[in-house]
């Protein structure tokens, strides 16, 4: 072992340096168990100074290092290969400060997202980032992937919710950018460079997050669309009629509703008729406004023929049951055989056309394949998933991943879209970077990478394609 790493092992002690296979195992597998990694060791520093020591040692030894938060990412971005270190941020889990007047909360990178939400709530404030993995993903991982989720329509994705960062650089120096300012036009935006860089430019150790007034009320409904195209008119109506207090606009297809009801306890379709497409809408605000606005806009949408039915939640429990359907359809897809997943963005106005074209193209390629498109269509973000065709072996289906991806991503590109809306690039989409990013964009990105990570030790193999 390089002497710098041997010194690091001594400094971190047994709680901070794991190298036994059983202890390392949970850090070497992606949540969907689709990808497996290997590592020299997993290091678990307890504070920023110890993270700096890890990076200084890796820099000196020329050893690659892969940051890891909750390991819930979808693109194998936190998976190491043999000879590298996994840098787990899990022990950096303190909320350092909450300032209700400034509307800011300073959290260390390993804080679990749900704990950050709870800390804000305890001070009468909202931290609006919300996603299915919130019970296990971390703020550092959310910022490193610029996570989106369920409330982006109103509050933006992780980037929009961050005021400042503390980052350990490749050579172990610490950049203290923990500012609480809403405005700061002093040169290049270093904070925004690190956000979304998936651990390839620096390691986030803490962040100042933006808080919002805690909404007094929420109003939630599941609306059955007249047809897929009607989601556009409904979205425009809902945004306008809610004075832009629409927080969520999630598409749920029949196949997903059926799967959720079949496989996930507690999921129930509120309608007697099997509607082809539903939308889960939520508004927030004060007093009776959200409920009144929701009721009025649904009545108008019904009269206009955009929707054919609606189930409005009359209590928090009923709202939770509707959200359970939305979260349940993700979990349920695993029970429907193997899945091929695409996390794409297209201009909102092209969502229905894209779903139709991609479904037709994939069915032509793989007869019997079951398109499973759902998600944050209010942001133009479709999880265009596919489920295994009946009668086809899982391995044969998964062997078609590349061909399906090509068809889907080429359609996305033709719509002016993105092959990764919110999950990032990681290691599984670097080939797509090579195909869809322009040579100039790649050249600029590589230049930034070289400047911040001259020895190439920060999450090697993630984000940028080789070359
Ligand atoms: P990890 O998986 O540990 O890491 C992700 C990437 O960030 C890796 O490249 C890693 O190296 C890097 N990284 C982690 N921590 C740091 C750090 N401190 N500094 C620098 N780099 C770091 N995503 C959405 O955007 N929207 C959703 O709606 C959504 N829903 C999900 C639902 C489920 C059930 C699951 C399992 C995942 C979902 N995701 C969603 C994926 C999402 O990206 C992750 O859940 C989350 O943002 C990643 O956080 P993490 O702590 O698990 O990061
Ligand atoms: C969601 O929106 C997540 O639920 C996960 O981004 C999507 O697993 C998926 O396909
Ligand atoms: Zn999503």
Short mmCIF file of C-alpha atoms and ligand atoms in Angstrom, two decimals:
data_model
loop_
_atom_site.label_atom_id
_atom_site.label_comp_id
_atom_site.label_asym_id
_atom_site.label_seq_id
_atom_site.Cartn_x
_atom_site.Cartn_y
_atom_site.Cartn_z
CA UNK A 1 0.00 0.00 0.00
CA UNK A 2 1.23 3.53 -0.80
CA UNK A 3 2.64 5.14 2.39
CA UNK A 4 0.14 8.04 2.11
CA UNK A 5 -2.74 5.54 2.27
CA UNK A 6 -1.14 3.62 5.14
CA UNK A 7 -0.89 6.90 7.09
CA UNK A 8 -4.51 7.66 6.23
CA UNK A 9 -5.64 4.25 7.52
CA UNK A 10 -3.92 4.93 10.83
CA UNK A 11 -5.43 8.39 11.07
CA UNK A 12 -8.99 7.23 10.35
CA UNK A 13 -8.86 4.19 12.67
CA UNK A 14 -11.11 1.11 12.42
CA UNK A 15 -14.37 3.14 12.37
CA UNK A 16 -13.15 5.16 9.41
CA UNK A 17 -11.39 2.52 7.31
CA UNK A 18 -13.24 -0.65 6.23
CA UNK A 19 -11.45 -3.22 4.11
CA UNK A 20 -13.12 -6.52 5.01
CA UNK A 21 -15.36 -7.84 2.20
CA UNK A 22 -18.47 -8.19 4.40
CA UNK A 23 -18.11 -4.64 5.74
CA UNK A 24 -17.52 -3.20 2.28
CA UNK A 25 -20.30 -5.15 0.51
CA UNK A 26 -23.19 -2.65 1.00
CA UNK A 27 -21.06 0.13 -0.52
CA UNK A 28 -20.23 -1.89 -3.63
CA UNK A 29 -23.69 -2.55 -4.97
CA UNK A 30 -26.13 -0.14 -6.56
CA UNK A 31 -29.62 -0.08 -5.04
CA UNK A 32 -31.11 -1.94 -8.01
CA UNK A 33 -28.26 -4.52 -7.80
CA UNK A 34 -27.72 -4.04 -11.53
CA UNK A 35 -24.13 -2.92 -11.04
CA UNK A 36 -21.46 -4.30 -8.75
CA UNK A 37 -18.21 -2.61 -7.82
CA UNK A 38 -14.94 -3.44 -6.06
CA UNK A 39 -12.65 -1.30 -3.90
CA UNK A 40 -9.41 -1.15 -2.01
CA UNK A 41 -11.29 0.14 1.03
CA UNK A 42 -14.29 2.16 2.15
CA UNK A 43 -13.31 5.26 4.12
CA UNK A 44 -15.75 6.91 6.48
CA UNK A 45 -14.34 10.26 7.69
CA UNK A 46 -16.29 12.02 10.43
CA UNK A 47 -15.66 15.66 9.54
CA UNK A 48 -14.45 18.01 6.81
CA UNK A 49 -10.83 17.95 8.02
CA UNK A 50 -10.80 14.15 7.73
CA UNK A 51 -12.32 14.33 4.22
CA UNK A 52 -9.53 16.75 3.31
CA UNK A 53 -6.98 14.22 4.64
CA UNK A 54 -8.54 11.49 2.46
CA UNK A 55 -8.29 13.60 -0.68
CA UNK A 56 -4.76 14.78 0.09
CA UNK A 57 -3.70 11.13 0.51
CA UNK A 58 -5.45 10.03 -2.72
CA UNK A 59 -3.84 12.94 -4.55
CA UNK A 60 -0.41 12.02 -3.29
CA UNK A 61 -0.88 8.31 -4.02
CA UNK A 62 -2.62 8.89 -7.36
CA UNK A 63 -5.48 6.67 -6.22
CA UNK A 64 -9.04 7.16 -7.48
CA UNK A 65 -11.76 8.03 -5.00
CA UNK A 66 -15.53 7.65 -5.40
CA UNK A 67 -17.76 9.77 -3.13
CA UNK A 68 -20.88 8.07 -1.86
CA UNK A 69 -23.90 9.37 0.04
CA UNK A 70 -26.96 7.14 0.40
CA UNK A 71 -26.01 5.06 -2.67
CA UNK A 72 -29.53 5.49 -4.10
CA UNK A 73 -28.33 6.95 -7.42
CA UNK A 74 -29.65 5.45 -10.65
CA UNK A 75 -26.59 5.65 -12.92
CA UNK A 76 -23.80 3.75 -11.15
CA UNK A 77 -22.12 7.07 -10.30
CA UNK A 78 -21.12 5.98 -6.79
CA UNK A 79 -19.66 2.60 -7.73
CA UNK A 80 -15.87 2.13 -7.53
CA UNK A 81 -13.61 -0.26 -9.38
CA UNK A 82 -10.80 -2.33 -7.86
CA UNK A 83 -7.95 -0.27 -6.43
CA UNK A 84 -10.10 2.80 -5.70
CA UNK A 85 -11.45 4.10 -2.40
CA UNK A 86 -15.12 4.66 -1.65
CA UNK A 87 -15.47 7.88 0.34
CA UNK A 88 -18.68 7.56 2.34
CA UNK A 89 -20.02 10.89 3.64
CA UNK A 90 -22.48 9.13 5.98
CA UNK A 91 -20.78 10.29 9.18
CA UNK A 92 -20.97 13.96 8.21
CA UNK A 93 -24.55 14.11 9.41
CA UNK A 94 -24.90 17.28 11.49
CA UNK A 95 -27.33 20.11 10.86
CA UNK A 96 -24.95 22.96 11.62
CA UNK A 97 -27.45 25.84 11.71
CA UNK A 98 -31.00 26.86 10.91
CA UNK A 99 -31.86 30.52 10.41
CA UNK A 100 -35.59 30.96 10.00
CA UNK A 101 -35.25 34.70 9.29
CA UNK A 102 -32.68 34.22 6.54
CA UNK A 103 -34.60 31.18 5.39
CA UNK A 104 -31.48 29.04 5.42
CA UNK A 105 -30.31 25.75 6.83
CA UNK A 106 -26.69 24.56 6.87
CA UNK A 107 -26.39 20.80 6.64
CA UNK A 108 -23.43 18.47 6.32
CA UNK A 109 -23.32 16.37 3.17
CA UNK A 110 -24.27 13.07 4.81
CA UNK A 111 -27.54 14.37 6.28
CA UNK A 112 -30.46 12.27 5.08
CA UNK A 113 -32.89 14.34 3.00
CA UNK A 114 -35.89 13.41 5.20
CA UNK A 115 -33.97 14.61 8.28
CA UNK A 116 -33.28 17.95 6.60
CA UNK A 117 -36.97 18.32 5.74
CA UNK A 118 -37.84 17.53 9.38
CA UNK A 119 -35.28 20.02 10.76
CA UNK A 120 -36.73 22.76 8.55
CA UNK A 121 -40.27 21.85 9.62
CA UNK A 122 -39.27 22.02 13.29
CA UNK A 123 -38.45 25.70 12.63
CA UNK A 124 -41.74 26.31 10.81
CA UNK A 125 -40.06 26.25 7.40
CA UNK A 126 -40.20 24.08 4.28
CA UNK A 127 -37.28 22.43 2.54
CA UNK A 128 -39.15 21.39 -0.59
CA UNK A 129 -36.85 18.84 -2.25
CA UNK A 130 -38.83 15.58 -2.17
CA UNK A 131 -38.27 12.25 -3.88
CA UNK A 132 -38.97 8.57 -3.41
CA UNK A 133 -35.54 7.87 -1.91
CA UNK A 134 -35.75 10.72 0.64
CA UNK A 135 -35.50 8.32 3.59
CA UNK A 136 -32.02 7.20 2.52
CA UNK A 137 -30.48 9.66 0.02
CA UNK A 138 -28.24 12.45 1.32
CA UNK A 139 -28.03 16.18 0.72
CA UNK A 140 -24.53 15.74 -0.70
CA UNK A 141 -25.82 13.17 -3.21
CA UNK A 142 -28.85 15.32 -4.04
CA UNK A 143 -26.62 18.28 -4.85
CA UNK A 144 -23.98 16.20 -6.62
CA UNK A 145 -26.69 14.87 -8.98
CA UNK A 146 -28.79 18.07 -9.00
CA UNK A 147 -31.76 15.89 -8.01
CA UNK A 148 -35.26 16.88 -9.10
CA UNK A 149 -38.22 14.95 -7.77
CA UNK A 150 -41.81 15.80 -7.06
CA UNK A 151 -41.87 19.56 -6.36
CA UNK A 152 -39.63 20.96 -9.09
CA UNK A 153 -42.52 22.76 -10.79
CA UNK A 154 -42.83 25.24 -7.96
CA UNK A 155 -39.51 25.13 -6.11
CA UNK A 156 -36.93 24.02 -8.67
CA UNK A 157 -34.39 21.21 -8.47
CA UNK A 158 -31.52 20.90 -5.98
CA UNK A 159 -29.48 23.62 -7.68
CA UNK A 160 -32.24 26.18 -7.12
CA UNK A 161 -32.42 25.21 -3.46
CA UNK A 162 -28.76 25.78 -2.62
CA UNK A 163 -27.22 29.08 -1.49
CA UNK A 164 -23.71 27.97 -0.61
CA UNK A 165 -21.32 25.01 -0.48
CA UNK A 166 -18.29 23.76 1.35
CA UNK A 167 -16.18 21.62 -1.00
CA UNK A 168 -12.98 19.65 -0.56
CA UNK A 169 -10.85 19.94 -3.69
CA UNK A 170 -8.84 17.16 -5.30
CA UNK A 171 -5.63 18.10 -3.49
CA UNK A 172 -7.31 18.32 -0.08
CA UNK A 173 -7.76 22.09 0.12
CA UNK A 174 -11.16 23.23 1.44
CA UNK A 175 -13.22 25.86 -0.40
CA UNK A 176 -15.46 27.61 2.11
CA UNK A 177 -18.36 28.84 0.00
CA UNK A 178 -20.97 28.52 2.75
CA UNK A 179 -22.67 31.83 1.91
CA UNK A 180 -26.25 32.58 2.78
CA UNK A 181 -26.71 35.25 0.14
CA UNK A 182 -29.61 35.44 -2.28
CA UNK A 183 -27.57 37.69 -4.54
CA UNK A 184 -23.84 37.53 -5.25
CA UNK A 185 -22.51 38.48 -8.68
CA UNK A 186 -18.81 38.32 -7.95
CA UNK A 187 -17.23 36.38 -10.76
CA UNK A 188 -17.79 32.83 -11.97
CA UNK A 189 -20.36 30.76 -10.09
CA UNK A 190 -18.20 28.07 -8.48
CA UNK A 191 -21.13 26.74 -6.47
CA UNK A 192 -23.12 25.92 -9.58
CA UNK A 193 -20.08 24.24 -11.11
CA UNK A 194 -19.90 21.70 -8.28
CA UNK A 195 -23.67 21.11 -8.20
CA UNK A 196 -24.52 18.35 -10.66
CA UNK A 197 -20.87 17.38 -11.19
CA UNK A 198 -21.43 13.97 -9.56
CA UNK A 199 -18.26 14.04 -7.48
CA UNK A 200 -15.95 14.55 -10.46
CA UNK A 201 -14.84 18.10 -9.55
CA UNK A 202 -14.80 18.07 -5.73
CA UNK A 203 -16.40 16.52 -2.66
CA UNK A 204 -19.28 18.45 -1.13
CA UNK A 205 -19.00 18.37 2.66
CA UNK A 206 -21.71 20.89 3.62
CA UNK A 207 -24.33 23.12 2.04
CA UNK A 208 -26.47 26.13 2.88
CA UNK A 209 -29.99 25.29 1.73
CA UNK A 210 -32.89 27.60 0.94
CA UNK A 211 -35.98 27.35 3.11
CA UNK A 212 -39.50 28.51 2.29
CA UNK A 213 -42.56 29.38 4.36
CA UNK A 214 -44.27 26.19 5.47
CA UNK A 215 -47.47 25.97 3.43
CA UNK A 216 -50.55 25.95 5.63
CA UNK A 217 -52.47 23.57 3.40
CA UNK A 218 -52.09 21.25 0.46
CA UNK A 219 -54.78 20.09 -1.93
CA UNK A 220 -54.29 16.86 -3.83
CA UNK A 221 -56.25 15.07 -6.55
CA UNK A 222 -55.97 12.28 -9.06
CA UNK A 223 -57.52 13.31 -12.38
CA UNK A 224 -58.41 10.86 -15.15
CA UNK A 225 -57.40 12.38 -18.49
CA UNK A 226 -59.67 12.28 -21.54
CA UNK A 227 -56.55 11.27 -23.48
CA UNK A 228 -52.79 11.72 -23.25
CA UNK A 229 -52.79 15.04 -25.15
CA UNK A 230 -55.15 16.51 -22.58
CA UNK A 231 -52.35 16.57 -20.01
CA UNK A 232 -51.01 19.72 -21.72
CA UNK A 233 -54.26 21.66 -21.49
CA UNK A 234 -54.75 20.49 -17.91
CA UNK A 235 -51.23 21.55 -16.96
CA UNK A 236 -51.66 25.01 -18.47
CA UNK A 237 -55.04 25.39 -16.77
CA UNK A 238 -53.72 24.22 -13.41
CA UNK A 239 -50.73 26.55 -13.47
CA UNK A 240 -52.86 29.53 -14.39
CA UNK A 241 -55.81 28.82 -12.10
CA UNK A 242 -53.57 28.08 -9.13
CA UNK A 243 -51.62 31.34 -9.53
CA UNK A 244 -48.62 29.04 -10.05
CA UNK A 245 -48.97 27.32 -6.69
CA UNK A 246 -49.03 23.97 -8.48
CA UNK A 247 -46.28 21.92 -6.80
CA UNK A 248 -46.71 18.53 -8.52
CA UNK A 249 -48.06 17.31 -11.83
CA UNK A 250 -47.24 13.61 -12.17
CA UNK A 251 -48.36 11.31 -14.98
CA UNK A 252 -49.56 7.81 -14.02
CA UNK A 253 -50.25 5.31 -16.85
CA UNK A 254 -52.71 2.44 -16.69
CA UNK A 255 -49.94 -0.17 -16.68
CA UNK A 256 -48.35 1.45 -13.62
CA UNK A 257 -51.63 1.86 -11.74
CA UNK A 258 -52.49 -1.79 -12.37
CA UNK A 259 -49.04 -2.92 -11.24
CA UNK A 260 -49.18 -0.78 -8.09
CA UNK A 261 -52.61 -2.13 -7.16
CA UNK A 262 -51.48 -5.70 -7.88
CA UNK A 263 -48.14 -5.66 -6.06
CA UNK A 264 -47.99 -2.89 -3.47
CA UNK A 265 -50.01 -3.23 -0.27
CA UNK A 266 -52.25 -0.26 0.39
CA UNK A 267 -52.53 0.83 -3.26
CA UNK A 268 -56.08 1.25 -4.51
CA UNK A 269 -57.36 2.79 -7.74
CA UNK A 270 -59.96 5.38 -6.67
CA UNK A 271 -61.87 5.03 -9.95
CA UNK A 272 -64.28 2.23 -10.97
CA UNK A 273 -63.31 2.68 -14.61
CA UNK A 274 -59.81 1.69 -15.80
CA UNK A 275 -58.70 5.07 -17.19
CA UNK A 276 -55.73 4.96 -19.56
CA UNK A 277 -53.92 8.00 -18.15
CA UNK A 278 -54.17 9.81 -14.82
CA UNK A 279 -52.42 12.85 -13.38
CA UNK A 280 -51.64 13.44 -9.73
CA UNK A 281 -51.85 17.19 -9.03
CA UNK A 282 -50.99 19.02 -5.85
CA UNK A 283 -51.28 22.70 -4.94
CA UNK A 284 -50.06 24.42 -1.80
CA UNK A 285 -50.94 27.69 -0.13
CA UNK A 286 -52.80 29.27 2.74
CA UNK A 287 -56.27 28.76 4.17
CA UNK A 288 -58.95 27.40 1.87
CA UNK A 289 -57.26 28.66 -1.29
CA UNK A 290 -55.60 25.41 -2.42
CA UNK A 291 -58.74 23.29 -2.02
CA UNK A 292 -61.00 25.92 -3.59
CA UNK A 293 -58.64 26.47 -6.52
CA UNK A 294 -58.24 22.75 -7.10
CA UNK A 295 -61.96 22.11 -7.00
CA UNK A 296 -62.67 24.95 -9.41
CA UNK A 297 -59.97 24.03 -11.90
CA UNK A 298 -61.03 20.37 -11.93
CA UNK A 299 -64.66 21.39 -12.54
CA UNK A 300 -63.56 23.61 -15.43
CA UNK A 301 -61.31 20.85 -16.85
CA UNK A 302 -64.23 18.42 -16.67
CA UNK A 303 -66.49 20.89 -18.47
CA UNK A 304 -63.81 21.47 -21.11
CA UNK A 305 -63.48 17.73 -21.70
CA UNK A 306 -59.84 17.59 -20.61
CA UNK A 307 -60.57 15.15 -17.81
CA UNK A 308 -63.34 12.61 -17.40
CA UNK A 309 -63.20 12.09 -13.65
CA UNK A 310 -61.32 13.27 -10.57
CA UNK A 311 -60.76 12.00 -7.03
CA UNK A 312 -59.95 14.81 -4.63
CA UNK A 313 -58.33 13.98 -1.29
CA UNK A 314 -60.56 15.06 1.59
CA UNK A 315 -57.93 14.36 4.26
CA UNK A 316 -54.19 13.96 4.69
CA UNK A 317 -54.70 10.19 4.75
CA UNK A 318 -56.47 10.29 1.40
CA UNK A 319 -53.72 12.49 -0.05
CA UNK A 320 -51.12 10.00 1.24
CA UNK A 321 -53.07 7.17 -0.42
CA UNK A 322 -52.89 8.98 -3.78
CA UNK A 323 -49.16 9.55 -3.34
CA UNK A 324 -48.77 5.89 -2.44
CA UNK A 325 -50.07 5.03 -5.92
CA UNK A 326 -47.44 7.31 -7.47
CA UNK A 327 -44.58 5.89 -5.40
CA UNK A 328 -46.03 2.38 -5.63
CA UNK A 329 -45.85 2.22 -9.38
CA UNK A 330 -42.04 2.58 -9.22
CA UNK A 331 -41.75 -0.23 -6.67
CA UNK A 332 -44.32 -2.33 -8.57
CA UNK A 333 -42.38 -2.29 -11.82
CA UNK A 334 -39.80 -4.60 -10.24
CA UNK A 335 -42.54 -7.21 -9.80
CA UNK A 336 -43.46 -7.04 -13.47
CA UNK A 337 -40.17 -8.62 -14.58
CA UNK A 338 -37.02 -6.89 -15.72
CA UNK A 339 -37.07 -3.16 -16.52
CA UNK A 340 -35.21 -0.96 -18.97
CA UNK A 341 -35.22 2.66 -17.79
CA UNK A 342 -34.86 6.01 -19.49
CA UNK A 343 -34.94 9.28 -17.53
CA UNK A 344 -35.50 11.83 -20.26
CA UNK A 345 -36.63 15.44 -20.66
CA UNK A 346 -38.39 16.95 -23.66
CA UNK A 347 -40.09 20.34 -24.03
CA UNK A 348 -43.33 20.08 -22.04
CA UNK A 349 -45.44 20.65 -25.16
CA UNK A 350 -43.90 17.57 -26.81
CA UNK A 351 -44.48 15.08 -23.98
CA UNK A 352 -47.54 13.30 -25.49
CA UNK A 353 -46.01 13.12 -28.96
CA UNK A 354 -42.74 11.77 -27.50
CA UNK A 355 -44.50 9.09 -25.43
CA UNK A 356 -46.47 7.93 -28.46
CA UNK A 357 -43.46 7.86 -30.78
CA UNK A 358 -41.17 6.15 -28.27
CA UNK A 359 -43.83 3.54 -27.43
CA UNK A 360 -44.36 2.75 -31.11
CA UNK A 361 -40.63 2.61 -31.83
CA UNK A 362 -39.87 0.30 -28.90
CA UNK A 363 -42.80 -1.98 -29.73
CA UNK A 364 -41.58 -2.23 -33.32
CA UNK A 365 -38.11 -3.09 -32.05
CA UNK A 366 -39.25 -5.57 -29.41
CA UNK A 367 -42.74 -6.92 -30.06
CA UNK A 368 -44.60 -7.50 -26.81
CA UNK A 369 -42.51 -4.99 -24.84
CA UNK A 370 -44.63 -3.05 -22.34
CA UNK A 371 -43.95 0.72 -22.25
CA UNK A 372 -44.22 2.04 -18.68
CA UNK A 373 -43.98 5.85 -19.05
CA UNK A 374 -44.63 7.99 -15.98
CA UNK A 375 -43.29 10.86 -13.97
CA UNK A 376 -42.76 14.56 -13.68
CA UNK A 377 -44.44 15.63 -16.91
CA UNK A 378 -45.06 19.10 -15.52
CA UNK A 379 -41.28 19.51 -15.96
CA UNK A 380 -41.24 17.63 -19.29
CA UNK A 381 -39.44 14.80 -17.44
CA UNK A 382 -40.69 11.35 -18.49
CA UNK A 383 -39.41 8.13 -16.94
CA UNK A 384 -39.86 6.23 -20.18
CA UNK A 385 -39.43 2.75 -18.70
CA UNK A 386 -40.05 -0.55 -20.42
CA UNK A 387 -41.19 -3.83 -18.86
CA UNK A 388 -40.14 -7.27 -19.99
CA UNK A 389 -42.32 -8.80 -22.73
CA UNK A 390 -44.27 -11.83 -21.52
CA UNK A 391 -42.52 -15.02 -22.60
CA UNK A 392 -39.11 -13.40 -23.06
CA UNK A 393 -36.25 -14.26 -20.69
CA UNK A 394 -35.08 -11.37 -18.50
CA UNK A 395 -31.49 -11.72 -19.71
CA UNK A 396 -32.57 -11.57 -23.37
CA UNK A 397 -34.66 -8.48 -22.63
CA UNK A 398 -31.86 -6.71 -20.76
CA UNK A 399 -29.50 -7.53 -23.62
CA UNK A 400 -31.68 -5.17 -25.70
CA UNK A 401 -31.05 -2.22 -23.33
CA UNK A 402 -28.57 -0.54 -25.70
CA UNK A 403 -30.83 -0.84 -28.75
CA UNK A 404 -33.86 0.51 -26.87
CA UNK A 405 -31.79 3.32 -25.42
CA UNK A 406 -30.62 4.30 -28.88
CA UNK A 407 -34.13 4.47 -30.30
CA UNK A 408 -35.49 6.39 -27.31
CA UNK A 409 -32.59 8.78 -26.93
CA UNK A 410 -32.49 9.55 -30.67
CA UNK A 411 -36.17 10.51 -30.45
CA UNK A 412 -35.42 12.63 -27.40
CA UNK A 413 -32.61 14.38 -29.27
CA UNK A 414 -34.92 15.00 -32.23
CA UNK A 415 -37.35 16.70 -29.82
CA UNK A 416 -34.56 18.94 -28.49
CA UNK A 417 -34.51 16.98 -25.23
CA UNK A 418 -32.03 15.51 -22.75
CA UNK A 419 -31.09 11.84 -22.23
CA UNK A 420 -30.78 12.48 -18.49
CA UNK A 421 -33.31 14.78 -16.90
CA UNK A 422 -32.62 14.31 -13.20
CA UNK A 423 -30.65 11.12 -12.46
CA UNK A 424 -27.33 12.28 -13.88
CA UNK A 425 -24.79 10.52 -16.08
CA UNK A 426 -22.78 8.41 -13.65
CA UNK A 427 -20.99 5.55 -15.35
CA UNK A 428 -23.96 4.14 -17.23
CA UNK A 429 -24.55 7.11 -19.55
CA UNK A 430 -21.05 8.27 -20.46
CA UNK A 431 -21.54 6.72 -23.92
CA UNK A 432 -24.58 8.96 -24.35
CA UNK A 433 -22.43 11.99 -23.44
CA UNK A 434 -20.08 11.06 -26.29
CA UNK A 435 -22.98 10.70 -28.71
CA UNK A 436 -25.22 13.64 -27.84
CA UNK A 437 -22.99 16.38 -26.39
CA UNK A 438 -21.28 18.58 -28.93
CA UNK A 439 -17.46 18.35 -29.24
CA UNK A 440 -17.25 21.91 -27.93
CA UNK A 441 -19.29 21.12 -24.80
CA UNK A 442 -17.13 18.06 -24.12
CA UNK A 443 -13.94 20.07 -24.68
CA UNK A 444 -15.07 22.75 -22.20
CA UNK A 445 -16.06 20.12 -19.64
CA UNK A 446 -12.74 18.32 -20.00
CA UNK A 447 -10.91 21.61 -19.53
CA UNK A 448 -12.77 22.26 -16.28
CA UNK A 449 -12.07 18.71 -15.12
CA UNK A 450 -8.33 19.06 -15.83
CA UNK A 451 -8.15 22.32 -13.90
CA UNK A 452 -9.91 21.04 -10.81
CA UNK A 453 -8.67 17.45 -10.89
CA UNK A 454 -5.29 17.38 -12.69
CA UNK A 455 -4.46 13.85 -11.50
CA UNK A 456 -7.87 12.43 -12.36
CA UNK A 457 -8.58 11.02 -8.89
CA UNK A 458 -12.13 12.35 -8.44
CA UNK A 459 -14.73 9.72 -9.36
CA UNK A 460 -12.73 8.42 -12.33
CA UNK A 461 -14.86 7.11 -15.18
CA UNK A 462 -18.00 9.03 -14.17
CA UNK A 463 -19.72 11.69 -16.32
CA UNK A 464 -17.06 12.28 -19.02
CA UNK A 465 -16.54 9.69 -21.75
CA UNK A 466 -12.96 8.47 -22.26
CA UNK A 467 -10.80 10.39 -24.72
P1 LIG B 1 -25.33 8.50 -4.18
O1 LIG B 1 -26.15 7.52 -4.91
O2 LIG B 1 -24.53 7.98 -3.07
O3 LIG B 1 -24.37 9.25 -5.21
C1 LIG B 1 -24.87 9.81 -6.39
C2 LIG B 1 -23.73 10.55 -7.13
O4 LIG B 1 -23.31 11.68 -6.37
C3 LIG B 1 -22.48 9.71 -7.31
O5 LIG B 1 -21.84 10.09 -8.49
C4 LIG B 1 -21.60 10.09 -6.13
O6 LIG B 1 -20.22 9.89 -6.39
C5 LIG B 1 -21.95 11.56 -5.97
N1 LIG B 1 -21.89 12.06 -4.59
C6 LIG B 1 -22.61 11.60 -3.52
N2 LIG B 1 -22.35 12.36 -2.44
C7 LIG B 1 -21.45 13.31 -2.83
C8 LIG B 1 -20.79 14.39 -2.17
N3 LIG B 1 -21.00 14.65 -0.89
N4 LIG B 1 -19.92 15.15 -2.89
C9 LIG B 1 -19.70 14.90 -4.21
N5 LIG B 1 -20.29 13.89 -4.87
C10 LIG B 1 -21.15 13.12 -4.20
N6 LIG B 1 -33.72 11.36 -8.35
C11 LIG B 1 -34.36 12.46 -8.73
O7 LIG B 1 -33.71 13.40 -9.16
N7 LIG B 1 -35.72 12.55 -8.65
C12 LIG B 1 -36.49 11.55 -8.15
O8 LIG B 1 -37.71 11.65 -8.12
C13 LIG B 1 -35.83 10.37 -7.71
N8 LIG B 1 -36.53 9.37 -7.18
C14 LIG B 1 -35.87 8.26 -6.75
C15 LIG B 1 -36.63 7.26 -6.18
C16 LIG B 1 -36.02 6.10 -5.74
C17 LIG B 1 -36.85 5.02 -5.13
C18 LIG B 1 -34.59 5.96 -5.85
C19 LIG B 1 -33.89 4.74 -5.35
C20 LIG B 1 -33.84 6.98 -6.41
C21 LIG B 1 -34.46 8.13 -6.88
N9 LIG B 1 -33.75 9.19 -7.45
C22 LIG B 1 -34.41 10.31 -7.84
C23 LIG B 1 -32.30 9.11 -7.70
C24 LIG B 1 -31.52 10.22 -6.97
O9 LIG B 1 -30.49 10.75 -7.75
C25 LIG B 1 -30.92 9.85 -5.69
O10 LIG B 1 -31.89 9.29 -4.91
C26 LIG B 1 -30.23 10.97 -4.87
O11 LIG B 1 -30.24 12.28 -5.34
C27 LIG B 1 -28.79 10.57 -4.73
O12 LIG B 1 -28.41 10.78 -3.42
P2 LIG B 1 -27.46 9.73 -2.69
O13 LIG B 1 -27.06 10.34 -1.39
O14 LIG B 1 -28.07 8.40 -2.62
O15 LIG B 1 -26.21 9.72 -3.68
C1 LIG B 2 -39.20 8.64 -9.67
O1 LIG B 2 -39.58 9.67 -10.20
C2 LIG B 2 -37.74 8.29 -9.70
O2 LIG B 2 -39.97 7.92 -9.02
C3 LIG B 2 -37.42 6.88 -10.11
O3 LIG B 2 -37.01 9.23 -10.40
C4 LIG B 2 -37.75 6.56 -11.52
O4 LIG B 2 -37.00 4.32 -11.15
C5 LIG B 2 -37.45 5.12 -11.94
O5 LIG B 2 -37.66 4.81 -13.09
ZN1 LIG B 3 -38.16 10.93 -11.05
#
